[in-house]
Amino acid sequence: MLVLEDGNVFKGYGFGSEKETIGEVVFNTGMTGYQESITDQSYNGQLLTFTYPLIGNAGINRDDYESIFPTIKAVIVKEFARVPSNWRSQMNLDECLKEKGIPGLTGVDTRRLTRVIREHGAMKALLTDTDSSIEECLQRVRSKKLPTNQVAQVSTTRPYVSPQNGRKVVVIDFGLKHSILHELNKRACHVMVLPFDTSAETILNLNPDGVMLTNGPGDPTDLPDVIEMIKELQPQIPIFGICLGHQLLALANGAKTYKMDFGHRGFNHPVREIATGKIAFTSQNHGYAVAADSVDPKRLSVTHVEINDGTVEGLKHRAYPVFSVQYHPDAAPGPHDAADLFDQFIEVMDAQKAGMIHA
């Protein structure tokens, strides 16, 4: 059973790993891309509910992992496909979760669970098969303190290289998706992936053409040293921030962030580019956002907004070659409407290298 800290209880059938787990329960509105979502490190510490009623019909394959060792707490579905049908499939969802040590819950009314989260916000929950009473379970989940060092749990501990003959890009790993590296490599970028706590001096000594700040889990204010690192880098080198990287860039320039009620998680979020009015449908996975009224217009301009709730979805520095978006232009999974942002990053790096002013 799944016991939420507000007292709601959902009973179903276990699959995957049999271990008990406590974390933050959230929902994802995507109809596809379950493998990429489950292995996205931005879900670190969370129990992921899929709103689409059938998950796992295409199985699991070797190519769609966004990380090798996912740190998601659990997967909750209405129904999972026990017999997948896809020529790339190597195992079903149950086998994958067992292999990765991730518990699952099926047979749950995920529509009702989603309504609870939507109305009351993301909250702590316990997934268990214990014989303990509901009251005992509630006491355990309410007393549990969630970790604040989530990026440290998912970032690489050692630098590594994804080599190409081209522009040198340093990628700061806050819990990156492999699809980000694919997009940079497709554009002939020599990628150097560094741990989240790498100093600005170390980064500059590598003499990169640009720096990518990746997605990742948790509260961006838990990373004060990273914020200081960004402050030191931004006057000197082009920077492109995605998701958590976007929030950290905002904090480095005096803006504030806040925890959303239930976040944006899915692949159908409409975003408007303010300069052109163009609408893009985007892939998103975040529980924090930049407070619009905290953005200093003398330092940052808001470039994109989410149509449904008006949240800040893009920023650009007014003096430095620095920009960011709250969504995932790497689109794995999801629509490819925003993939041109990687091309924009290439253009910014080239302009900086040529000595052109980009503001």
mmCIF file of C-alpha atoms in Angstrom, residues 40 73 75 116 158 163 165-166 175 198 244 259 283 347 353:
data_model
loop_
_atom_site.group_PDB
_atom_site.id
_atom_site.type_symbol
_atom_site.label_atom_id
_atom_site.label_comp_id
_atom_site.label_asym_id
_atom_site.label_seq_id
_atom_site.Cartn_x
_atom_site.Cartn_y
_atom_site.Cartn_z
ATOM 1 C CA ASP A 40 15.981 10.670 -15.257
ATOM 2 C CA LYS A 73 12.266 5.764 -5.241
ATOM 3 C CA VAL A 75 7.056 3.640 -9.887
ATOM 4 C CA VAL A 116 -4.906 14.383 -4.482
ATOM 5 C CA ARG A 158 35.023 11.839 -11.613
ATOM 6 C CA PRO A 163 35.192 13.291 -27.467
ATOM 7 C CA ASN A 165 36.694 17.268 -32.993
ATOM 8 C CA GLY A 166 35.032 20.595 -32.415
ATOM 9 C CA GLY A 175 22.164 14.845 -12.565
ATOM 10 C CA THR A 198 34.068 21.787 -9.589
ATOM 11 C CA LEU A 244 18.087 23.130 -12.414
ATOM 12 C CA LYS A 259 8.792 25.253 -4.458
ATOM 13 C CA SER A 283 9.395 18.316 -22.021
ATOM 14 C CA GLU A 347 26.070 30.437 -32.203
ATOM 15 C CA LYS A 353 35.181 33.238 -29.858
#
